[in-house]
């Protein structure tokens, strides 16, 4: 079983006897998401759409989050997680550009999930083709954590597509940063579609 994320332990301490938080997610498969495409020819409304997501592995299996004005509250069944009652899902940012090299614009969607009860959040980035079908999901930010106490966080305003690469500005936790203060070390990560997944560009 993977080690628990530090903010989950913090959440458990804050909640006291009310809830025990600290067990890592049991689902090790990549997070999956699908967007239900619009039924008209109008530009898709990404903040009024339905996504399927594990919220970066916080729950087992896919939850269906139907966003209205960019937000949704999704109940969590005990079989999906014994630690959370619901997830608050929010669309933080979108970016458009050709990611897979087929000459048509794809859309990158940044979602944030806040499990309750807890004092943490997780982010998940999905990429959709022009027809609304999912192209893929970026690797978890926890893969970029390295020696830091917590994984880096996306900077929503900087998300972009450039030269068939997803450009993701982030902030990483430095040695003097904490969960309370948040990350402060800027970095930019670029991802390229390989045909089966996303690889980090050096």
XYZ file of C-alpha atoms in Angstrom:
202
model
C 0.000 0.000 0.000
C 1.420 3.420 -0.925
C 2.365 5.706 1.922
C -0.303 8.260 2.939
C -0.135 11.793 1.719
C 1.030 14.129 4.512
C -1.979 16.442 4.220
C -4.252 13.490 4.900
C -2.499 12.966 8.204
C -2.910 16.671 8.937
C -6.592 16.383 8.193
C -6.929 13.495 10.598
C -5.234 15.419 13.375
C -7.518 18.391 12.829
C -10.649 16.273 12.843
C -9.676 14.432 16.027
C -11.885 11.492 16.873
C -14.417 12.500 14.221
C -12.570 10.886 11.329
C -9.449 8.842 10.700
C -7.536 10.079 7.659
C -4.270 8.610 6.501
C -4.705 5.557 4.328
C -3.444 5.923 0.758
C -5.809 5.197 -2.148
C -6.273 1.563 -3.051
C -6.747 2.205 -6.765
C -3.370 2.309 -8.473
C -4.745 2.586 -12.002
C -4.416 5.922 -13.806
C -7.266 8.293 -13.137
C -9.876 8.097 -15.841
C -12.257 10.784 -16.952
C -14.719 11.334 -19.728
C -16.570 14.443 -20.706
C -20.033 14.124 -22.139
C -19.823 16.075 -25.414
C -22.259 18.850 -26.151
C -25.256 17.869 -28.244
C -25.152 21.085 -30.287
C -22.514 22.549 -32.562
C -21.816 25.381 -30.127
C -18.482 25.705 -28.337
C -18.421 23.208 -25.430
C -19.055 24.662 -22.004
C -16.373 23.028 -19.912
C -17.723 24.418 -16.641
C -21.138 22.850 -17.309
C -20.051 19.327 -18.176
C -19.858 15.849 -16.667
C -16.480 14.336 -15.840
C -15.502 10.924 -14.543
C -12.609 11.121 -12.133
C -10.862 9.429 -9.213
C -9.661 12.839 -8.018
C -6.030 11.822 -8.355
C -6.661 8.490 -6.658
C -8.512 9.793 -3.616
C -11.344 7.332 -4.285
C -11.534 3.881 -5.813
C -13.253 3.751 -9.170
C -14.542 6.725 -11.109
C -16.928 9.271 -9.674
C -19.259 11.199 -11.967
C -18.995 14.915 -11.305
C -21.596 17.006 -13.118
C -20.375 20.575 -12.901
C -22.750 23.531 -12.836
C -21.024 26.891 -13.217
C -17.726 25.106 -12.698
C -18.447 23.270 -9.461
C -20.054 20.096 -8.115
C -20.467 18.309 -4.797
C -20.159 14.550 -5.268
C -21.214 12.055 -2.543
C -18.671 9.321 -1.792
C -19.823 5.790 -1.022
C -18.025 3.959 1.772
C -16.946 1.330 -0.764
C -15.053 4.051 -2.646
C -13.464 5.571 0.449
C -14.162 5.086 4.170
C -12.546 8.447 4.946
C -14.605 10.971 2.992
C -18.299 11.821 2.836
C -18.188 13.869 -0.360
C -15.852 15.637 -2.769
C -16.095 19.253 -3.841
C -14.955 19.319 -7.480
C -14.050 22.612 -9.148
C -12.884 23.509 -12.635
C -9.825 25.699 -12.117
C -8.643 26.368 -15.662
C -8.770 25.314 -19.316
C -6.321 25.735 -22.169
C -6.771 25.058 -25.877
C -4.318 23.956 -28.538
C -3.248 21.013 -30.676
C -1.827 18.429 -28.258
C -1.912 15.233 -30.332
C -0.637 16.716 -33.588
C -3.733 16.063 -35.710
C -4.224 19.725 -36.584
C -7.387 20.211 -34.513
C -7.611 22.050 -31.172
C -7.676 19.933 -28.022
C -8.696 21.174 -24.582
C -6.772 20.802 -21.326
C -8.957 20.861 -18.208
C -7.602 21.372 -14.682
C -9.877 20.018 -11.934
C -9.440 20.416 -8.191
C -10.977 17.998 -5.690
C -11.428 18.869 -2.023
C -12.399 15.776 -0.007
C -14.506 16.332 3.078
C -13.833 16.088 5.925
C -10.196 17.121 5.431
C -8.130 20.248 4.951
C -6.434 19.194 1.737
C -7.070 19.130 -1.989
C -5.856 17.273 -5.052
C -5.583 18.384 -8.670
C -6.082 16.368 -11.832
C -5.489 17.405 -15.449
C -7.485 15.873 -18.321
C -6.987 16.411 -22.031
C -9.899 16.115 -24.475
C -9.958 15.925 -28.246
C -11.986 18.344 -30.341
C -14.922 15.892 -30.448
C -15.064 15.723 -26.630
C -13.451 12.274 -26.310
C -10.761 11.980 -23.693
C -7.202 11.896 -24.990
C -5.554 11.197 -21.648
C -4.775 12.291 -18.100
C -1.524 13.912 -17.046
C 0.565 11.968 -14.522
C -0.187 12.735 -10.882
C 1.526 15.730 -9.321
C 2.724 13.317 -6.637
C 5.078 11.882 -9.286
C 6.892 15.246 -9.171
C 7.105 15.447 -5.381
C 10.676 14.142 -5.042
C 12.012 14.972 -1.554
C 9.363 17.571 -0.721
C 6.801 16.945 2.009
C 3.874 17.550 -0.367
C 3.413 17.413 -4.154
C 3.626 20.627 -6.186
C 0.471 22.515 -7.082
C -0.639 23.794 -10.475
C -0.870 27.531 -11.123
C -4.208 27.696 -12.981
C -3.588 31.014 -14.724
C -0.491 29.687 -16.489
C -1.873 26.491 -18.034
C -1.236 26.498 -21.791
C -0.605 24.465 -24.938
C 2.546 25.306 -26.904
C 4.119 23.404 -29.807
C 1.982 20.305 -29.120
C 3.013 20.291 -25.461
C 0.959 20.893 -22.336
C 2.729 23.622 -20.390
C 1.977 23.517 -16.680
C 3.401 26.180 -14.366
C 3.480 24.898 -10.788
C 4.710 25.785 -7.325
C 6.702 23.244 -5.347
C 7.204 22.971 -1.617
C 10.578 24.231 -0.463
C 12.354 23.289 2.772
C 10.750 26.188 4.653
C 7.234 25.683 3.247
C 4.426 23.926 5.076
C 0.868 22.800 4.409
C -0.341 25.970 6.129
C 1.778 28.393 4.083
C 1.559 26.545 0.774
C 4.293 26.015 -1.831
C 6.563 28.861 -2.925
C 9.120 27.469 -5.384
C 8.123 28.116 -9.032
C 8.684 25.492 -11.710
C 7.244 24.728 -15.114
C 6.560 21.200 -16.328
C 5.953 20.349 -19.988
C 4.173 17.198 -21.133
C 4.069 15.648 -24.620
C 1.551 13.103 -25.906
C 3.243 9.864 -27.027
C 0.201 8.208 -28.553
C -0.535 6.184 -25.417
C 0.176 8.619 -22.587
C 2.038 11.753 -21.534
C 5.796 11.932 -21.023
C 7.566 14.761 -19.271
C 9.725 16.877 -21.591
C 13.219 17.511 -20.246
